[in-house]
Tab-separated table of N, CA, C and O in Angstrom:
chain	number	residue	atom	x	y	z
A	1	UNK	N	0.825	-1.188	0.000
A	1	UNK	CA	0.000	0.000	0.000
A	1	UNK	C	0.868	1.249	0.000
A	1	UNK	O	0.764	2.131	-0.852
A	2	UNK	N	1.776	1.266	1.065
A	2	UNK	CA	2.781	2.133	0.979
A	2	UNK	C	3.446	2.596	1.918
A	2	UNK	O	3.568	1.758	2.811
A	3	UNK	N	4.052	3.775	2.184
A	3	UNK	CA	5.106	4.107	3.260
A	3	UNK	C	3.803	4.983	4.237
A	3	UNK	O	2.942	5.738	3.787
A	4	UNK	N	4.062	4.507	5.907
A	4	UNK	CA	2.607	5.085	6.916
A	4	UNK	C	3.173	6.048	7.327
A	4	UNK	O	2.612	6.551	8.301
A	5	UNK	N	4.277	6.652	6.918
A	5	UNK	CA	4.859	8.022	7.556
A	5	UNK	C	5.337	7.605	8.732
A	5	UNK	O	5.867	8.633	9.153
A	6	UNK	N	5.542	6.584	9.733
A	6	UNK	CA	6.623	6.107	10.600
A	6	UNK	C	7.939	5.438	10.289
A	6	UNK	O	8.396	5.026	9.222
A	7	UNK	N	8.394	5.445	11.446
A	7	UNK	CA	9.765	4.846	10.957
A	7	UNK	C	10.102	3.600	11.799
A	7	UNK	O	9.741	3.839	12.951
A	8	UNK	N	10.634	2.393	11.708
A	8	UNK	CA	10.509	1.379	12.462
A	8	UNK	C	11.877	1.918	13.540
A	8	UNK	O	12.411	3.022	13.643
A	9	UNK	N	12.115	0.730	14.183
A	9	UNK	CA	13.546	0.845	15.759
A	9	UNK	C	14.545	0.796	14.885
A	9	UNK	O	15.688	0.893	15.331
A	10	UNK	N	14.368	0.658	13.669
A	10	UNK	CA	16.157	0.723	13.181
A	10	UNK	C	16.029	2.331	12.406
A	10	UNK	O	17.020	2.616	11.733
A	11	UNK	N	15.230	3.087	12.433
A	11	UNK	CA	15.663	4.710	11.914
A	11	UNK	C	14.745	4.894	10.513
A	11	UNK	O	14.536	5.976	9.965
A	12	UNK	N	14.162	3.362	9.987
A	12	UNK	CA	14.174	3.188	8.834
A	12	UNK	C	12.596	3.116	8.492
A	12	UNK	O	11.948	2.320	9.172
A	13	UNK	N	11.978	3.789	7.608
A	13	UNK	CA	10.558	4.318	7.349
A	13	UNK	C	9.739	2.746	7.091
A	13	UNK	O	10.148	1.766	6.467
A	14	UNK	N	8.279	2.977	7.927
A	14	UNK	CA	7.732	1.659	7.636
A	14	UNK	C	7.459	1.974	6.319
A	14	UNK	O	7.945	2.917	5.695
A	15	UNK	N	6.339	0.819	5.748
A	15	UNK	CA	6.071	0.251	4.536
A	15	UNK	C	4.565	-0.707	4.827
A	15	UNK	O	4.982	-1.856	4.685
A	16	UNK	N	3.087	-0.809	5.149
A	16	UNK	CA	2.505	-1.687	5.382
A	16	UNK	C	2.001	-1.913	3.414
A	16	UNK	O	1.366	-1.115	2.725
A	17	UNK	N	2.556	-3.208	3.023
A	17	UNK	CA	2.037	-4.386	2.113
A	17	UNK	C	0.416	-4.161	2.000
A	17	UNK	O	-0.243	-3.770	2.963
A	18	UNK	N	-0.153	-4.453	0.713
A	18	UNK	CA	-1.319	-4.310	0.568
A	18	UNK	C	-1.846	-5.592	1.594
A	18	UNK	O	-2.730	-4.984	2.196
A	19	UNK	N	-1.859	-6.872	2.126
A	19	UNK	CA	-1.981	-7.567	2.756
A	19	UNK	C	-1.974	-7.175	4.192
A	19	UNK	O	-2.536	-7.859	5.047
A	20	UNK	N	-1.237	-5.900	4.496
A	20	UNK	CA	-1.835	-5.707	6.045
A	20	UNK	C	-0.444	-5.867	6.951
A	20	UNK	O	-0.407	-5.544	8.138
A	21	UNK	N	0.629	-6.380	6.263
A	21	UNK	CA	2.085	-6.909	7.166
A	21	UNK	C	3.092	-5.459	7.209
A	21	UNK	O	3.037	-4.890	6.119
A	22	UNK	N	3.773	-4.916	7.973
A	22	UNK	CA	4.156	-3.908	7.978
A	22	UNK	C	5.909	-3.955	7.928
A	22	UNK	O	6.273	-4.682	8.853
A	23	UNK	N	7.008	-3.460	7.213
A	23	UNK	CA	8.055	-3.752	7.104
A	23	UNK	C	8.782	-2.694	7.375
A	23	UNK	O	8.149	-1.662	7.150
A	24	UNK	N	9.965	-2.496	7.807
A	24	UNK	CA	10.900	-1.315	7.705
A	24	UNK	C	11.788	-1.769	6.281
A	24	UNK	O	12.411	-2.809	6.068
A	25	UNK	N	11.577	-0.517	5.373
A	25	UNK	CA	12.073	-0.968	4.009
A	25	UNK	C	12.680	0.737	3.317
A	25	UNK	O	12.107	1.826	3.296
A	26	UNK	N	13.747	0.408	2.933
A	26	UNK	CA	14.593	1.600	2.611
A	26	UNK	C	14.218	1.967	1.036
A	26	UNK	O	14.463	1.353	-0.002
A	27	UNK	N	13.271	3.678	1.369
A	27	UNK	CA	12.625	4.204	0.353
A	27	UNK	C	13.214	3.887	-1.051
A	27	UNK	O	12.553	4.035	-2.079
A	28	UNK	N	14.431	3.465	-1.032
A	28	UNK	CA	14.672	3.084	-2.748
A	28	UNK	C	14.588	1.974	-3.195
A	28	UNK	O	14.757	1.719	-4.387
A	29	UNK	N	14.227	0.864	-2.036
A	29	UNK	CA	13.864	-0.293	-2.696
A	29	UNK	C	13.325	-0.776	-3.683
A	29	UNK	O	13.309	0.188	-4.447
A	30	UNK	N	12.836	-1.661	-4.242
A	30	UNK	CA	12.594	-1.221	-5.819
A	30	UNK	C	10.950	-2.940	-6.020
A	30	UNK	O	10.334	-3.468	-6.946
A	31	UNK	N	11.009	-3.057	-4.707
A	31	UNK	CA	10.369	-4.279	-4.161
A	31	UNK	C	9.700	-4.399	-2.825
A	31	UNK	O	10.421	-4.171	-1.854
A	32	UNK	N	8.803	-4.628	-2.667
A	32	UNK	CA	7.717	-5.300	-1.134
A	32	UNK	C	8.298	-6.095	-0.685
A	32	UNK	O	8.297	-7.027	-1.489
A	33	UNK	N	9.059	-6.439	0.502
A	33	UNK	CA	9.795	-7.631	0.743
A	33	UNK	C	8.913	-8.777	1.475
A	33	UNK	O	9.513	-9.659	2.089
A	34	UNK	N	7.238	-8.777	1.409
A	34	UNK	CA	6.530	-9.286	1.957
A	34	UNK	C	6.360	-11.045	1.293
A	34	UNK	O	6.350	-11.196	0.071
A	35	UNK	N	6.261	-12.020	2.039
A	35	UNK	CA	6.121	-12.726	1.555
A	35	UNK	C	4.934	-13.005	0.425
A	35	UNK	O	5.143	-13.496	-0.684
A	36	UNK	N	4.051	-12.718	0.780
A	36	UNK	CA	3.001	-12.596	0.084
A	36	UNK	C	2.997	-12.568	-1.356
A	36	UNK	O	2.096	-12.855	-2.144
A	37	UNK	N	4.298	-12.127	-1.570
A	37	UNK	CA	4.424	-11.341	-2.737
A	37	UNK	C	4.618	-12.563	-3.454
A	37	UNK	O	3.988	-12.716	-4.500
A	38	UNK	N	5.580	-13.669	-2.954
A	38	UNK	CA	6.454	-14.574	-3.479
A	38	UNK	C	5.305	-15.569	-4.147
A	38	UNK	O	5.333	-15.971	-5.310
A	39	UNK	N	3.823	-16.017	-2.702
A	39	UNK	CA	3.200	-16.611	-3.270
A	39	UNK	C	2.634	-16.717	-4.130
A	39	UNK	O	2.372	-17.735	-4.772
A	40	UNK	N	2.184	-15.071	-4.382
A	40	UNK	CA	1.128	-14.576	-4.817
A	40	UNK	C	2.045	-14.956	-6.944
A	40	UNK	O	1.597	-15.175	-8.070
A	41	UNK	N	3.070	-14.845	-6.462
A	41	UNK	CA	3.863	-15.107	-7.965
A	41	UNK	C	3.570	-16.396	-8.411
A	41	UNK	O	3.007	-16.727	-9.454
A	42	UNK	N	4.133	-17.274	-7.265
A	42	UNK	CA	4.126	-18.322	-7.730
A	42	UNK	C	2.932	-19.116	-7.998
A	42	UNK	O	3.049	-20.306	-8.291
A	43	UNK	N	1.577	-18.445	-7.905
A	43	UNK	CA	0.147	-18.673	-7.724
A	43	UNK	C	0.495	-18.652	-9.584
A	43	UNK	O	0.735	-19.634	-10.286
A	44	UNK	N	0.412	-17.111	-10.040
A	44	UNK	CA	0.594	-17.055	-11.187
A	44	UNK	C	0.890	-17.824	-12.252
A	44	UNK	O	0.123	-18.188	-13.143
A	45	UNK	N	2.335	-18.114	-12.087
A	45	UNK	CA	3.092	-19.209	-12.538
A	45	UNK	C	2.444	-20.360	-12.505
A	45	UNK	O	2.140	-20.763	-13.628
A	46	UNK	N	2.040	-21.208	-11.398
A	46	UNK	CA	1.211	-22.481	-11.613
A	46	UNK	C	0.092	-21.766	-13.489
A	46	UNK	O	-0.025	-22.162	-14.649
A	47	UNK	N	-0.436	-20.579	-12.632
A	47	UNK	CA	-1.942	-20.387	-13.516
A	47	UNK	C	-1.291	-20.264	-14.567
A	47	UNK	O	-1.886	-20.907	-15.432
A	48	UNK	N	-0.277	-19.730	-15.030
A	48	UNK	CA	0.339	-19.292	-16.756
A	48	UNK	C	0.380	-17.582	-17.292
A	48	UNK	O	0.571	-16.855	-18.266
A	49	UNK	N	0.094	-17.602	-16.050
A	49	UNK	CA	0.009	-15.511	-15.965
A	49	UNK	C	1.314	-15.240	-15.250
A	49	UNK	O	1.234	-14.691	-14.151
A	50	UNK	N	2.553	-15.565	-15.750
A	50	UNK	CA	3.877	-14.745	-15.690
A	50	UNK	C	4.179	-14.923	-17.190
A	50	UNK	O	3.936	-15.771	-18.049
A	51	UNK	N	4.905	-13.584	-17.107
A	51	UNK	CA	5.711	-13.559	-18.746
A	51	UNK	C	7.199	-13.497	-18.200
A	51	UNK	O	7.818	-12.690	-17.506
A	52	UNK	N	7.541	-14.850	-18.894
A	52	UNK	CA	8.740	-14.961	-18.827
A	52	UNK	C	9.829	-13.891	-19.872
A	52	UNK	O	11.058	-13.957	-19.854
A	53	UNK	N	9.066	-13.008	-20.673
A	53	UNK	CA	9.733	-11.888	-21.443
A	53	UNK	C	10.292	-10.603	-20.529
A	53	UNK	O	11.362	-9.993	-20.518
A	54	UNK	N	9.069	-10.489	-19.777
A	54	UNK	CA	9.676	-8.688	-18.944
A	54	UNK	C	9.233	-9.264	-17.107
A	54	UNK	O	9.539	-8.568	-16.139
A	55	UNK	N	8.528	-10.554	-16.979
A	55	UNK	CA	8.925	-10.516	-15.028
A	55	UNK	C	7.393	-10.556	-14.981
A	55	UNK	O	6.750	-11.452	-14.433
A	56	UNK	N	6.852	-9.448	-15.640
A	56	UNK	CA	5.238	-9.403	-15.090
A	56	UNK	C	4.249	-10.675	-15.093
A	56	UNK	O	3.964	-11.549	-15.911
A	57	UNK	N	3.892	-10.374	-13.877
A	57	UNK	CA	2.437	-11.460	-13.385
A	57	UNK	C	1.223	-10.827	-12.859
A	57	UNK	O	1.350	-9.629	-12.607
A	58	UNK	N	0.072	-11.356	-12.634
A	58	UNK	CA	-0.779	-10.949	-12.276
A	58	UNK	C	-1.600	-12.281	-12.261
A	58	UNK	O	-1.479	-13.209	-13.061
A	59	UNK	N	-2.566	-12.189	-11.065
A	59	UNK	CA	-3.614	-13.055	-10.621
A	59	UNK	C	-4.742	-12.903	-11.420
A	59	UNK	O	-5.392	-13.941	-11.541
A	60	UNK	N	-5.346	-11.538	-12.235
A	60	UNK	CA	-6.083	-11.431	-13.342
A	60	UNK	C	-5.785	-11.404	-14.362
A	60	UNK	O	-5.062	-10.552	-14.877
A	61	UNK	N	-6.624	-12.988	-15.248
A	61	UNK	CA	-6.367	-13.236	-16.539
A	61	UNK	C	-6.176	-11.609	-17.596
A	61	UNK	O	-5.332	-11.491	-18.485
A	62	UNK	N	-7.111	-10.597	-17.221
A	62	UNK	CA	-7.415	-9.362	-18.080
A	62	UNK	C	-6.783	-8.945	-17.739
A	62	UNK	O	-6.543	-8.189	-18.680
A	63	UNK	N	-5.921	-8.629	-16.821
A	63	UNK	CA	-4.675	-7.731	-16.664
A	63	UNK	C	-3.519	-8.100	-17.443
A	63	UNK	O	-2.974	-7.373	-18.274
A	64	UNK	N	-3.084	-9.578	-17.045
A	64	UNK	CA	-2.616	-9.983	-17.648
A	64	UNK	C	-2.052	-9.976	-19.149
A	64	UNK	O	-0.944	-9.890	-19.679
A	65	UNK	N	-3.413	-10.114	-19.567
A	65	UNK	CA	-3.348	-10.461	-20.878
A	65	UNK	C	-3.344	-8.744	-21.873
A	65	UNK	O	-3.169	-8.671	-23.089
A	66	UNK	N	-3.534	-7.800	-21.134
A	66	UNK	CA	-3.079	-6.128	-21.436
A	66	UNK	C	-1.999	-6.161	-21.083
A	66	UNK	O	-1.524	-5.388	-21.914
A	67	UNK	N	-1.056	-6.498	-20.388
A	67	UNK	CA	0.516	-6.466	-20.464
A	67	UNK	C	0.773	-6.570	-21.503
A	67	UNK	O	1.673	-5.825	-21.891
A	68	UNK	N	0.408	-7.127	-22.096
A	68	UNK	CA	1.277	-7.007	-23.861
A	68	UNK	C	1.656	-6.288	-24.693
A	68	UNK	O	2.500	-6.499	-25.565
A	69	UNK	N	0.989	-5.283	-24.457
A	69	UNK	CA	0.467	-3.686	-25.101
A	69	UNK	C	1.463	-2.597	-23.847
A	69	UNK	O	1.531	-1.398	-24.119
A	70	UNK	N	1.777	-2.825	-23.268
A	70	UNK	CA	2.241	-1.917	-22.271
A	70	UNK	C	3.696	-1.664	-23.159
A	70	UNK	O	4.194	-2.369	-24.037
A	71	UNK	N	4.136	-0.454	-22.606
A	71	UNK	CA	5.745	-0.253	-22.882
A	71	UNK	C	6.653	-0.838	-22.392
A	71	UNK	O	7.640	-1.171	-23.048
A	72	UNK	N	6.444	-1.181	-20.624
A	72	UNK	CA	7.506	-2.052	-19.951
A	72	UNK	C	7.887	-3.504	-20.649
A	72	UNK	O	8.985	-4.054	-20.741
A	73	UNK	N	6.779	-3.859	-21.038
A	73	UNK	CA	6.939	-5.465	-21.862
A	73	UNK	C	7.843	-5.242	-23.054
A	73	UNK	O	8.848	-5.936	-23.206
A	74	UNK	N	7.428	-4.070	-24.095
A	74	UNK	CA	7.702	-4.299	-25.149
A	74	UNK	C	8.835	-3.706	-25.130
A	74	UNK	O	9.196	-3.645	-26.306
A	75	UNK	N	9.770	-3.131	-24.325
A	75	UNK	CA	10.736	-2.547	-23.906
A	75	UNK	C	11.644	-3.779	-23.332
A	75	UNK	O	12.678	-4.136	-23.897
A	76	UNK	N	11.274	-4.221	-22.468
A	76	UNK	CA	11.701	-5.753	-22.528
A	76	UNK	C	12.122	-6.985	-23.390
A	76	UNK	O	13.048	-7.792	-23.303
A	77	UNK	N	10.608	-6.734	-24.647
A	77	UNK	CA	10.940	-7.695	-25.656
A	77	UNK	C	11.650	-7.247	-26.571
A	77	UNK	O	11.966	-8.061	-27.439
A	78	UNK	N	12.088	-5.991	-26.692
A	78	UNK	CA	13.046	-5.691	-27.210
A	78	UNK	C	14.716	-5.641	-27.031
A	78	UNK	O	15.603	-5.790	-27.871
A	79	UNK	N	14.770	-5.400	-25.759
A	79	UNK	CA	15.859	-5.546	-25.252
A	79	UNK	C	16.345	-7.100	-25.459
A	79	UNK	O	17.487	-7.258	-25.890
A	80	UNK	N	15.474	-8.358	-25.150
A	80	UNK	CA	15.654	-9.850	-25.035
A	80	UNK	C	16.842	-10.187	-26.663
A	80	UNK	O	17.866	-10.866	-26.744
A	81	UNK	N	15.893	-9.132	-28.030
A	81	UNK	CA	15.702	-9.607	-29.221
A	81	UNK	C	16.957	-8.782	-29.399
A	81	UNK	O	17.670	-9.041	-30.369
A	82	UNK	N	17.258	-7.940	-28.672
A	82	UNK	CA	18.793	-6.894	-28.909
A	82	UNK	C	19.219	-7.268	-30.146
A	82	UNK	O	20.233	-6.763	-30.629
C-alpha cells in the first residue's frame, strides 16, 4: 500500500504491504519484501500468468493479458531480441 509516515527501531521508514504486514524498508527499494508477494507469484506461474519476457504477473487473466500492449513489456521484448 505504501510508506505510513513512521519509521521502524532501526531509523528506517515503515512500509505496510497491501496484505496488512508492515516492514521497515529503505525508500529506494525497488520491491515489497513481503512474503506474500512470493506466493502470490508463484500462484501465477502455476496459472500461466507470468511472462517470462519482462517478469510481469498478475492473478487477473485481463490484466494480464493487457501487459502485452504496455511499454515495460515491449521494452523488454526488445531488449531480449537486442
Amino acid at each position: 500500500m505504501g510508506f505510513i509516515g513512521t519509521k521502524g527501531p532501526n531509523g528506517i521508514p515503515l512500509y505496510r504491504c497491501e496484505c496488512g504486514n508492515t516492514f521497515e524498508l529503505d525508500p529506494d527499494a525497488t520491491r515489497c519484501p513481503c512474503p506474500c508477494h512470493d506466493e502470490a507469484l508463484n500462484r501465477a506461474k502455476e496459472l500461466g500468468l507470468y511472462c517470462e519476457d519482462c517478469g510481469f504477473s498478475s492473478l487477473e487473466p485481463t490484466t494480464f493479458q493487457a501487459h502485452f500492449g504496455w511499454a515495460t513489456h515491449q521494452k523488454a521484448v526488445a531488449a531480449r531480441e537486442g
